[in-house]
Amino acid sequence: MPGSTRGTDGFKASKGMSAQKRREALQAYLFLAPATILLFVFGILPVGYAFFISLHQWRIQRGAFTGLRNYGRLLGSPLNLLLLAAGIGMLIGAYYVWRSIATQPAGWRTRLRIALAALLIIGGLTLVLGMDRALAAAAEERMTMGYLLSVLRTVFYSAGTVPFQLILAFLLANLLFQKIRGRSLFRMLYFLPYITPTVATAAVWTTVFEPRRGLLNTILMQIFHMSESNLPRWIFDSTGIVPLMGQWLGLSLPDWVAASPILSGPSLAMIAVCIYNIWVFTGYNTVIFLAGLGAIPYELYEAARIDGAGRWQLLRHVTLPLVSPTTYFLTMMGVIGTFKAINHIYIMTQMVGLGGPQDSTTTAAIFIFKQFREGNRWGVASAAALTLLGIILLLTWIQDRMAEGRVHYA
Amino acid sequence: MHKVNLLPRLRNYGVRSLLYMLLTVGAVVALFPFAWMLLTSLKTYGEHSTRVFWPKALTTLPYSDLPRGREIVVDLYPPAEEWGGAPSSALPLLEGRILIDRVTAPVQEQLTREGLSPPFWIMILAADTDSEVEGYDTFYYNVNTRVIQQETVRVNWRAKRFLFFHFIQKENWKAPYFLSAPDMERWGPQLVIRDNDPDHFAVRVTWQPVTMFFFNFITGWVESDFGRYMWNSIRLTLIQLVGVVTFSTLAAYAFARMEFPGKNGIFAVFLATLMLPEVVTLVPNFSIVIQLDRFFERVLGIENAWLNNWTALTVPFMASAFSIFLLRQFFAQIPKDLHDAALIDGCGHLRFLLQVVLPLSKAPLMSIILLNGIGSWNAFLWPLIVTTRNTWRPITVGLSKFIEESAAEVHLMMAGATITIIPILILYFFTQKQFTEGIATTGLKG
C-alpha cells in the first residue's frame, strides 16, 4: 500500500524523504495492525453483521431472509410509529418555540407563540398518551413483543436516576470543595460503590431490598413500626408507583391510570433498581464534579465577590455555568449508561425472573438480552439492538442540540 | 473585643460541623450496604432469618473457654439394625461414634434448649461414595424405622475433611436429637479425618476460632469453587492487561508520533467504537466467536480454541479505543526534540518507544492498567455468555451462579460477595489516589 501512494498526500517530499516516510508509514501500519484488526473484528464488523442478522429469521442458525419484518415486529404498525414520532416532534417543536419566545419582546406575537407552544404541548402529550393506549393494546395482542414498552421503561429508568444522582453529586462535590480535612478520605469512600463489582453490590442490594428479612424493611418495621402487611415488597412488586402512592395516600385513582403504562409510572421494582443505580453513580459523579469545580479559575469568584455577589449568586452565576461541561458530560454518560445497563438488573431480578416481576424491569437492554438468551431469537435481538443504537445516537444528538448555548466552556 | 469575635467564630463552627455532618451522612449511605454485607456474611442462617442485627461471631461468647482439641481413633463397624428404614443404596457402609464431653457456649445454649447437656455422641458415617453425583452422599436420619430427615452432604474424601455433626445423640443411641444444623456445624467441634482405614478413622476433634469466625466464607469457598473462579479472574485480568498495554501503546504511539496516510480517518473510526454499547455488539460478537471456534477446530484442529477459553474472554477487549486515546494524548505531549535527538543517535521508533516514551508515561499507563484491570475483573455479561464450564469462568459469573444456588442462604451469598469484592478493595486502597485522579481526568470505566 505505501508503494502505491507514492507522490500523493503526505508523500510530496523529495525522493529520499519519501523512502524514509514510506518506511515509517509501513512501520506505523505494523504498530496499528493488532489494535485495528481487533477493533474491526469485534467493534465495527459486528454492527454490519448485526444488521445482516436482523434481516433474517435467525435462531442460533441462519434461517430465512425476512427483510425488515423483525423491525416491524418490534415497532408495531407504521401508523403507531408515525403517531409517536409526530408526538415527540411536536414536543420538540414546542420546546423550540418556547425558547424563541424568551428572546422576543412582549406583544401579541408573544401571546400567539405562548398559545402555540401550549397547543403543541397538549398535542404532543395527547399523541404520546394515545400511543400509550396503542401500546397497551399491542402488548395484549403480543404485536410488538413489548419492545416499545421496554423503551418506555428505559426512559423511566433514566428519568429516575440521572437527575437525582446529578443533584446529589453536585451538592456533595460542593461540600467537599470547601476547605475541609479528610477530603481525599471522603472522596475515596464515595467512590467505593463505583469500583466494586456490580454483581457483588447488586447482590448485596437485593438482600437489602428483600421484603421479609431485608435491611430496609427491617428498619421500616422495627424503627418506624410499620406493620408487616404494609411493608413495600420492592423487587417483588410490579405495581406502578402512581397507583401505589394512591394506595398509600388512600386516594382512589381511576382504573385507566393503573392500566396505562405511562401514567402508572415505573414499577416499585424499577424504583429499587433506580435506587441502586443512584447509589453506584453518585460517588462517581461527585468525583468528576469535584474535578470540574477545581478547573474553575479562582479569580472569577474574587471578581464576582468584589461586585457584591452573595453565596447563592456565586453558585447560580459562576459555579453552575462554569461547571456545565461536566454536567453535560455526566448527563450523557448517565443516560447512555441507563440505556445499556444489564448486569445489575440481571442480578437483582434473578429471584423473580430476569426483567421481572411481570417484565416491569425489562428495559430495552434487558429486552435484547432476553430475546437473545431466553428466546434464542437472534434476528429480533439484533433488530432491537440496532434500534437501541439508533435511539442512543438520536438522544446524543438531541442532548447536543439542547446543550448548545447552555454549556459554557471556560 | 472578645465578645465581638466570639459570635462569628461560633457560627463558623456551626457551619463547619454541619458540613462534616452532611459529608458523614453521605459516607454512611455509600458504605452501609458494605457494612450490611459484612455483618450478614458473619451470621448464621438462624441469625439472619430472625433479623438479629449483631452476629454472635462478633462477640467473645463463642471463642471464650474453648475446649481443647484432641486426636482420637474411631472404630468403625457395620451399621446397626435400626438403620433399616432407609433405602439400601444410601446405607452407610460403616459407622462409628465420637464422644463429645465439652462444648462451646453457643452449642451449650442449643443443648439447653433441647434439654440436653454434654457428654453426647456424634455419629460418624463412612458412606458409599459411588453415588450418582460424585462427591455427594445422601444420608437418612431415622428414628427406629422412620426416616425423619434426609440430607445430601458433600463428602470430600480426598481432602480427608469429613465434617459431620448433625446426628447427635445421647448415650442411648436409639434416641437421636437434632439440633439446629447450621449452628452446630459452626460452633460445634470440627472433625477432620486424618486417616481412613477400612476399620477405623483417625479423627482430629478441634474447636478453631478462625474456622468458627470465617465459617461462611469457608463454606462458600468450598461449595462454589471460588478458588478456581478467583484464579481464573486473576489469570484473565493479567492476560487482558498484557494485551491492552501492548496493543494500546503501539497504536497510540503510531497516532501520536508517526506520519502515515489515513491517520485521521483511522483515528476517527477508533473513536467511533467508543459510542457502541456492549449490548449492541453482543449477538454478532457471540456469533463471530462461535464461528472462530469452529474455524480453529476444523482448519487448525484445536478444540475449544475460543469458547470456554481465555481467548474469547480477553481478546475482544484487548484493543481499547479509550486506552489508545488516553495514551495518544499523553504521548503527543512528549517533546519532539527528544525524538529528533534520539533519531540522530540512530534510534528507531520501537526503541524510542520502549526506552524513552514508556518510562516517561508511568502515570497514564497506571491509569490504563487500573481502569482495564477493574473493568476486566468486574466484567459479567460477556463471560456469562461465552463460558459454559468452570475452566475459565471468572469470579463474577461464579458469584452469580452461587447466588442462584444459595438464594435462601443469604449469609453464604454475602460471604461470596465479600470474597469477590476483597481483591478489588485491596487494589483500590493501595492505588486510590492514582485511581480517583485518573478517573477524574479521564472520566470513564475501562
PDB file of N, CA, C and O in Angstrom, chain B residues 220-277:
ATOM      1  N   GLY B 220     -18.733 -21.196  51.656  1.00  0.00           N
ATOM      2  CA  GLY B 220     -18.952 -20.651  50.317  1.00  0.00           C
ATOM      3  C   GLY B 220     -17.817 -21.017  49.383  1.00  0.00           C
ATOM      4  O   GLY B 220     -18.037 -21.463  48.259  1.00  0.00           O
ATOM      5  N   TRP B 221     -16.619 -20.860  49.882  1.00  0.00           N
ATOM      6  CA  TRP B 221     -15.428 -21.124  49.070  1.00  0.00           C
ATOM      7  C   TRP B 221     -15.419 -22.577  48.601  1.00  0.00           C
ATOM      8  O   TRP B 221     -15.167 -22.868  47.437  1.00  0.00           O
ATOM      9  N   VAL B 222     -15.732 -23.489  49.542  1.00  0.00           N
ATOM     10  CA  VAL B 222     -15.701 -24.909  49.207  1.00  0.00           C
ATOM     11  C   VAL B 222     -16.885 -25.280  48.313  1.00  0.00           C
ATOM     12  O   VAL B 222     -16.741 -25.973  47.321  1.00  0.00           O
ATOM     13  N   GLU B 223     -18.069 -24.751  48.647  1.00  0.00           N
ATOM     14  CA  GLU B 223     -19.263 -25.164  47.910  1.00  0.00           C
ATOM     15  C   GLU B 223     -19.269 -24.665  46.483  1.00  0.00           C
ATOM     16  O   GLU B 223     -19.840 -25.285  45.604  1.00  0.00           O
ATOM     17  N   SER B 224     -18.674 -23.514  46.260  1.00  0.00           N
ATOM     18  CA  SER B 224     -18.872 -22.921  44.948  1.00  0.00           C
ATOM     19  C   SER B 224     -17.593 -22.814  44.133  1.00  0.00           C
ATOM     20  O   SER B 224     -17.563 -22.116  43.133  1.00  0.00           O
ATOM     21  N   ASP B 225     -16.539 -23.466  44.542  1.00  0.00           N
ATOM     22  CA  ASP B 225     -15.341 -23.475  43.722  1.00  0.00           C
ATOM     23  C   ASP B 225     -14.778 -22.068  43.537  1.00  0.00           C
ATOM     24  O   ASP B 225     -14.260 -21.724  42.484  1.00  0.00           O
ATOM     25  N   PHE B 226     -14.895 -21.244  44.584  1.00  0.00           N
ATOM     26  CA  PHE B 226     -14.434 -19.868  44.458  1.00  0.00           C
ATOM     27  C   PHE B 226     -12.940 -19.784  44.179  1.00  0.00           C
ATOM     28  O   PHE B 226     -12.485 -18.857  43.527  1.00  0.00           O
ATOM     29  N   GLY B 227     -12.195 -20.762  44.682  1.00  0.00           N
ATOM     30  CA  GLY B 227     -10.755 -20.755  44.446  1.00  0.00           C
ATOM     31  C   GLY B 227     -10.458 -20.755  42.962  1.00  0.00           C
ATOM     32  O   GLY B 227      -9.650 -19.973  42.467  1.00  0.00           O
ATOM     33  N   ARG B 228     -11.170 -21.628  42.260  1.00  0.00           N
ATOM     34  CA  ARG B 228     -10.981 -21.723  40.820  1.00  0.00           C
ATOM     35  C   ARG B 228     -11.378 -20.405  40.135  1.00  0.00           C
ATOM     36  O   ARG B 228     -10.650 -19.878  39.296  1.00  0.00           O
ATOM     37  N   TYR B 229     -12.567 -19.875  40.523  1.00  0.00           N
ATOM     38  CA  TYR B 229     -13.036 -18.632  39.894  1.00  0.00           C
ATOM     39  C   TYR B 229     -12.049 -17.492  40.120  1.00  0.00           C
ATOM     40  O   TYR B 229     -11.758 -16.710  39.229  1.00  0.00           O
ATOM     41  N   MET B 230     -11.561 -17.424  41.357  1.00  0.00           N
ATOM     42  CA  MET B 230     -10.633 -16.351  41.713  1.00  0.00           C
ATOM     43  C   MET B 230      -9.385 -16.439  40.842  1.00  0.00           C
ATOM     44  O   MET B 230      -8.937 -15.459  40.256  1.00  0.00           O
ATOM     45  N   TRP B 231      -8.852 -17.648  40.765  1.00  0.00           N
ATOM     46  CA  TRP B 231      -7.652 -17.874  39.954  1.00  0.00           C
ATOM     47  C   TRP B 231      -7.944 -17.522  38.499  1.00  0.00           C
ATOM     48  O   TRP B 231      -7.141 -16.872  37.828  1.00  0.00           O
ATOM     49  N   ASN B 232      -9.120 -17.922  37.995  1.00  0.00           N
ATOM     50  CA  ASN B 232      -9.494 -17.584  36.619  1.00  0.00           C
ATOM     51  C   ASN B 232      -9.511 -16.071  36.417  1.00  0.00           C
ATOM     52  O   ASN B 232      -8.975 -15.559  35.438  1.00  0.00           O
ATOM     53  N   SER B 233     -10.144 -15.376  37.352  1.00  0.00           N
ATOM     54  CA  SER B 233     -10.249 -13.925  37.210  1.00  0.00           C
ATOM     55  C   SER B 233      -8.871 -13.279  37.207  1.00  0.00           C
ATOM     56  O   SER B 233      -8.616 -12.359  36.434  1.00  0.00           O
ATOM     57  N   ILE B 234      -7.990 -13.778  38.086  1.00  0.00           N
ATOM     58  CA  ILE B 234      -6.637 -13.219  38.129  1.00  0.00           C
ATOM     59  C   ILE B 234      -5.942 -13.451  36.790  1.00  0.00           C
ATOM     60  O   ILE B 234      -5.370 -12.534  36.191  1.00  0.00           O
ATOM     61  N   ARG B 235      -6.030 -14.697  36.295  1.00  0.00           N
ATOM     62  CA  ARG B 235      -5.377 -15.013  35.022  1.00  0.00           C
ATOM     63  C   ARG B 235      -5.926 -14.147  33.905  1.00  0.00           C
ATOM     64  O   ARG B 235      -5.179 -13.545  33.134  1.00  0.00           O
ATOM     65  N   LEU B 236      -7.268 -14.082  33.837  1.00  0.00           N
ATOM     66  CA  LEU B 236      -7.893 -13.334  32.740  1.00  0.00           C
ATOM     67  C   LEU B 236      -7.502 -11.869  32.783  1.00  0.00           C
ATOM     68  O   LEU B 236      -7.188 -11.256  31.765  1.00  0.00           O
ATOM     69  N   THR B 237      -7.525 -11.296  34.015  1.00  0.00           N
ATOM     70  CA  THR B 237      -7.181  -9.884  34.135  1.00  0.00           C
ATOM     71  C   THR B 237      -5.742  -9.646  33.670  1.00  0.00           C
ATOM     72  O   THR B 237      -5.476  -8.698  32.930  1.00  0.00           O
ATOM     73  N   LEU B 238      -4.836 -10.526  34.095  1.00  0.00           N
ATOM     74  CA  LEU B 238      -3.437 -10.338  33.706  1.00  0.00           C
ATOM     75  C   LEU B 238      -3.265 -10.460  32.190  1.00  0.00           C
ATOM     76  O   LEU B 238      -2.602  -9.629  31.570  1.00  0.00           O
ATOM     77  N   ILE B 239      -3.883 -11.485  31.609  1.00  0.00           N
ATOM     78  CA  ILE B 239      -3.754 -11.674  30.161  1.00  0.00           C
ATOM     79  C   ILE B 239      -4.281 -10.452  29.423  1.00  0.00           C
ATOM     80  O   ILE B 239      -3.635  -9.907  28.526  1.00  0.00           O
ATOM     81  N   GLN B 240      -5.461  -9.986  29.873  1.00  0.00           N
ATOM     82  CA  GLN B 240      -6.047  -8.846  29.176  1.00  0.00           C
ATOM     83  C   GLN B 240      -5.179  -7.606  29.330  1.00  0.00           C
ATOM     84  O   GLN B 240      -5.012  -6.844  28.388  1.00  0.00           O
ATOM     85  N   LEU B 241      -4.607  -7.429  30.514  1.00  0.00           N
ATOM     86  CA  LEU B 241      -3.767  -6.251  30.736  1.00  0.00           C
ATOM     87  C   LEU B 241      -2.553  -6.275  29.829  1.00  0.00           C
ATOM     88  O   LEU B 241      -2.197  -5.251  29.237  1.00  0.00           O
ATOM     89  N   VAL B 242      -1.903  -7.450  29.726  1.00  0.00           N
ATOM     90  CA  VAL B 242      -0.737  -7.545  28.849  1.00  0.00           C
ATOM     91  C   VAL B 242      -1.139  -7.144  27.429  1.00  0.00           C
ATOM     92  O   VAL B 242      -0.479  -6.322  26.779  1.00  0.00           O
ATOM     93  N   GLY B 243      -2.258  -7.699  26.955  1.00  0.00           N
ATOM     94  CA  GLY B 243      -2.720  -7.387  25.606  1.00  0.00           C
ATOM     95  C   GLY B 243      -3.032  -5.910  25.435  1.00  0.00           C
ATOM     96  O   GLY B 243      -2.549  -5.269  24.501  1.00  0.00           O
ATOM     97  N   VAL B 244      -3.812  -5.376  26.365  1.00  0.00           N
ATOM     98  CA  VAL B 244      -4.246  -3.981  26.234  1.00  0.00           C
ATOM     99  C   VAL B 244      -3.048  -3.047  26.238  1.00  0.00           C
ATOM    100  O   VAL B 244      -2.928  -2.160  25.388  1.00  0.00           O
ATOM    101  N   VAL B 245      -2.134  -3.270  27.190  1.00  0.00           N
ATOM    102  CA  VAL B 245      -0.998  -2.355  27.296  1.00  0.00           C
ATOM    103  C   VAL B 245      -0.148  -2.433  26.034  1.00  0.00           C
ATOM    104  O   VAL B 245       0.221  -1.409  25.450  1.00  0.00           O
ATOM    105  N   THR B 246       0.145  -3.648  25.565  1.00  0.00           N
ATOM    106  CA  THR B 246       0.980  -3.792  24.369  1.00  0.00           C
ATOM    107  C   THR B 246       0.321  -3.124  23.162  1.00  0.00           C
ATOM    108  O   THR B 246       0.909  -2.246  22.521  1.00  0.00           O
ATOM    109  N   PHE B 247      -0.905  -3.545  22.867  1.00  0.00           N
ATOM    110  CA  PHE B 247      -1.546  -3.063  21.644  1.00  0.00           C
ATOM    111  C   PHE B 247      -1.844  -1.572  21.723  1.00  0.00           C
ATOM    112  O   PHE B 247      -1.719  -0.852  20.724  1.00  0.00           O
ATOM    113  N   SER B 248      -2.243  -1.097  22.906  1.00  0.00           N
ATOM    114  CA  SER B 248      -2.596   0.318  23.016  1.00  0.00           C
ATOM    115  C   SER B 248      -1.376   1.204  22.883  1.00  0.00           C
ATOM    116  O   SER B 248      -1.435   2.244  22.233  1.00  0.00           O
ATOM    117  N   THR B 249      -0.259   0.810  23.523  1.00  0.00           N
ATOM    118  CA  THR B 249       0.936   1.652  23.406  1.00  0.00           C
ATOM    119  C   THR B 249       1.380   1.729  21.957  1.00  0.00           C
ATOM    120  O   THR B 249       1.688   2.827  21.470  1.00  0.00           O
ATOM    121  N   LEU B 250       1.403   0.587  21.281  1.00  0.00           N
ATOM    122  CA  LEU B 250       1.850   0.592  19.888  1.00  0.00           C
ATOM    123  C   LEU B 250       0.959   1.504  19.050  1.00  0.00           C
ATOM    124  O   LEU B 250       1.453   2.391  18.343  1.00  0.00           O
ATOM    125  N   ALA B 251      -0.358   1.304  19.165  1.00  0.00           N
ATOM    126  CA  ALA B 251      -1.283   2.094  18.346  1.00  0.00           C
ATOM    127  C   ALA B 251      -1.212   3.565  18.723  1.00  0.00           C
ATOM    128  O   ALA B 251      -1.158   4.440  17.847  1.00  0.00           O
ATOM    129  N   ALA B 252      -1.172   3.843  20.028  1.00  0.00           N
ATOM    130  CA  ALA B 252      -1.149   5.239  20.470  1.00  0.00           C
ATOM    131  C   ALA B 252       0.122   5.920  19.978  1.00  0.00           C
ATOM    132  O   ALA B 252       0.095   7.075  19.548  1.00  0.00           O
ATOM    133  N   TYR B 253       1.231   5.195  20.015  1.00  0.00           N
ATOM    134  CA  TYR B 253       2.479   5.787  19.551  1.00  0.00           C
ATOM    135  C   TYR B 253       2.391   6.117  18.067  1.00  0.00           C
ATOM    136  O   TYR B 253       2.812   7.186  17.631  1.00  0.00           O
ATOM    137  N   ALA B 254       1.814   5.184  17.296  1.00  0.00           N
ATOM    138  CA  ALA B 254       1.677   5.429  15.858  1.00  0.00           C
ATOM    139  C   ALA B 254       0.844   6.681  15.613  1.00  0.00           C
ATOM    140  O   ALA B 254       1.187   7.510  14.772  1.00  0.00           O
ATOM    141  N   PHE B 255      -0.239   6.832  16.374  1.00  0.00           N
ATOM    142  CA  PHE B 255      -1.086   8.005  16.174  1.00  0.00           C
ATOM    143  C   PHE B 255      -0.398   9.285  16.626  1.00  0.00           C
ATOM    144  O   PHE B 255      -0.615  10.353  16.050  1.00  0.00           O
ATOM    145  N   ALA B 256       0.422   9.203  17.653  1.00  0.00           N
ATOM    146  CA  ALA B 256       0.985  10.421  18.230  1.00  0.00           C
ATOM    147  C   ALA B 256       2.271  10.850  17.538  1.00  0.00           C
ATOM    148  O   ALA B 256       2.532  12.035  17.407  1.00  0.00           O
ATOM    149  N   ARG B 257       3.069   9.917  17.106  1.00  0.00           N
ATOM    150  CA  ARG B 257       4.431  10.256  16.709  1.00  0.00           C
ATOM    151  C   ARG B 257       4.807   9.852  15.290  1.00  0.00           C
ATOM    152  O   ARG B 257       5.914  10.066  14.865  1.00  0.00           O
ATOM    153  N   MET B 258       3.913   9.219  14.561  1.00  0.00           N
ATOM    154  CA  MET B 258       4.290   8.761  13.221  1.00  0.00           C
ATOM    155  C   MET B 258       3.365   9.375  12.185  1.00  0.00           C
ATOM    156  O   MET B 258       2.235   9.744  12.478  1.00  0.00           O
ATOM    157  N   GLU B 259       3.899   9.472  10.969  1.00  0.00           N
ATOM    158  CA  GLU B 259       3.109  10.028   9.867  1.00  0.00           C
ATOM    159  C   GLU B 259       2.766   8.913   8.903  1.00  0.00           C
ATOM    160  O   GLU B 259       3.634   8.139   8.505  1.00  0.00           O
ATOM    161  N   PHE B 260       1.498   8.812   8.559  1.00  0.00           N
ATOM    162  CA  PHE B 260       1.112   7.814   7.550  1.00  0.00           C
ATOM    163  C   PHE B 260      -0.225   8.218   6.960  1.00  0.00           C
ATOM    164  O   PHE B 260      -1.020   8.913   7.613  1.00  0.00           O
ATOM    165  N   PRO B 261      -0.475   7.828   5.728  1.00  0.00           N
ATOM    166  CA  PRO B 261      -1.735   8.208   5.105  1.00  0.00           C
ATOM    167  C   PRO B 261      -2.931   7.574   5.807  1.00  0.00           C
ATOM    168  O   PRO B 261      -2.843   6.436   6.281  1.00  0.00           O
ATOM    169  N   GLY B 262      -4.010   8.312   5.903  1.00  0.00           N
ATOM    170  CA  GLY B 262      -5.237   7.794   6.513  1.00  0.00           C
ATOM    171  C   GLY B 262      -5.238   7.874   8.016  1.00  0.00           C
ATOM    172  O   GLY B 262      -6.074   7.269   8.679  1.00  0.00           O
ATOM    173  N   LYS B 263      -4.284   8.629   8.593  1.00  0.00           N
ATOM    174  CA  LYS B 263      -4.156   8.674  10.044  1.00  0.00           C
ATOM    175  C   LYS B 263      -5.425   9.184  10.717  1.00  0.00           C
ATOM    176  O   LYS B 263      -5.993   8.528  11.603  1.00  0.00           O
ATOM    177  N   ASN B 264      -5.910  10.335  10.249  1.00  0.00           N
ATOM    178  CA  ASN B 264      -7.085  10.924  10.899  1.00  0.00           C
ATOM    179  C   ASN B 264      -8.321  10.061  10.731  1.00  0.00           C
ATOM    180  O   ASN B 264      -9.119   9.931  11.659  1.00  0.00           O
ATOM    181  N   GLY B 265      -8.444   9.476   9.526  1.00  0.00           N
ATOM    182  CA  GLY B 265      -9.609   8.626   9.271  1.00  0.00           C
ATOM    183  C   GLY B 265      -9.629   7.440  10.206  1.00  0.00           C
ATOM    184  O   GLY B 265     -10.639   7.147  10.857  1.00  0.00           O
ATOM    185  N   ILE B 266      -8.486   6.752  10.322  1.00  0.00           N
ATOM    186  CA  ILE B 266      -8.430   5.565  11.188  1.00  0.00           C
ATOM    187  C   ILE B 266      -8.702   5.958  12.630  1.00  0.00           C
ATOM    188  O   ILE B 266      -9.439   5.282  13.356  1.00  0.00           O
ATOM    189  N   PHE B 267      -8.143   7.108  13.036  1.00  0.00           N
ATOM    190  CA  PHE B 267      -8.335   7.549  14.408  1.00  0.00           C
ATOM    191  C   PHE B 267      -9.812   7.827  14.689  1.00  0.00           C
ATOM    192  O   PHE B 267     -10.346   7.459  15.738  1.00  0.00           O
ATOM    193  N   ALA B 268     -10.476   8.446  13.704  1.00  0.00           N
ATOM    194  CA  ALA B 268     -11.905   8.747  13.874  1.00  0.00           C
ATOM    195  C   ALA B 268     -12.706   7.456  14.027  1.00  0.00           C
ATOM    196  O   ALA B 268     -13.605   7.367  14.870  1.00  0.00           O
ATOM    197  N   VAL B 269     -12.341   6.435  13.226  1.00  0.00           N
ATOM    198  CA  VAL B 269     -13.056   5.160  13.319  1.00  0.00           C
ATOM    199  C   VAL B 269     -12.834   4.538  14.697  1.00  0.00           C
ATOM    200  O   VAL B 269     -13.758   4.018  15.325  1.00  0.00           O
ATOM    201  N   PHE B 270     -11.582   4.639  15.177  1.00  0.00           N
ATOM    202  CA  PHE B 270     -11.277   4.127  16.522  1.00  0.00           C
ATOM    203  C   PHE B 270     -12.191   4.783  17.554  1.00  0.00           C
ATOM    204  O   PHE B 270     -12.785   4.122  18.396  1.00  0.00           O
ATOM    205  N   LEU B 271     -12.278   6.114  17.467  1.00  0.00           N
ATOM    206  CA  LEU B 271     -13.076   6.841  18.460  1.00  0.00           C
ATOM    207  C   LEU B 271     -14.552   6.500  18.339  1.00  0.00           C
ATOM    208  O   LEU B 271     -15.273   6.455  19.336  1.00  0.00           O
ATOM    209  N   ALA B 272     -14.999   6.234  17.097  1.00  0.00           N
ATOM    210  CA  ALA B 272     -16.423   5.938  16.902  1.00  0.00           C
ATOM    211  C   ALA B 272     -16.823   4.680  17.661  1.00  0.00           C
ATOM    212  O   ALA B 272     -17.952   4.568  18.139  1.00  0.00           O
ATOM    213  N   THR B 273     -15.889   3.725  17.811  1.00  0.00           N
ATOM    214  CA  THR B 273     -16.246   2.479  18.505  1.00  0.00           C
ATOM    215  C   THR B 273     -16.542   2.734  19.983  1.00  0.00           C
ATOM    216  O   THR B 273     -17.154   1.905  20.647  1.00  0.00           O
ATOM    217  N   LEU B 274     -16.094   3.891  20.485  1.00  0.00           N
ATOM    218  CA  LEU B 274     -16.385   4.226  21.891  1.00  0.00           C
ATOM    219  C   LEU B 274     -17.878   4.378  22.120  1.00  0.00           C
ATOM    220  O   LEU B 274     -18.378   4.175  23.216  1.00  0.00           O
ATOM    221  N   MET B 275     -18.593   4.773  21.055  1.00  0.00           N
ATOM    222  CA  MET B 275     -20.026   5.025  21.186  1.00  0.00           C
ATOM    223  C   MET B 275     -20.841   3.736  21.253  1.00  0.00           C
ATOM    224  O   MET B 275     -22.015   3.777  21.592  1.00  0.00           O
ATOM    225  N   LEU B 276     -20.236   2.616  20.892  1.00  0.00           N
ATOM    226  CA  LEU B 276     -21.006   1.378  20.766  1.00  0.00           C
ATOM    227  C   LEU B 276     -21.241   0.744  22.132  1.00  0.00           C
ATOM    228  O   LEU B 276     -20.298   0.368  22.815  1.00  0.00           O
ATOM    229  N   PRO B 277     -22.501   0.594  22.540  1.00  0.00           N
ATOM    230  CA  PRO B 277     -22.767  -0.107  23.791  1.00  0.00           C
ATOM    231  C   PRO B 277     -22.540  -1.610  23.597  1.00  0.00           C
ATOM    232  O   PRO B 277     -22.749  -2.137  22.495  1.00  0.00           O
TER     233      PRO B 277
END
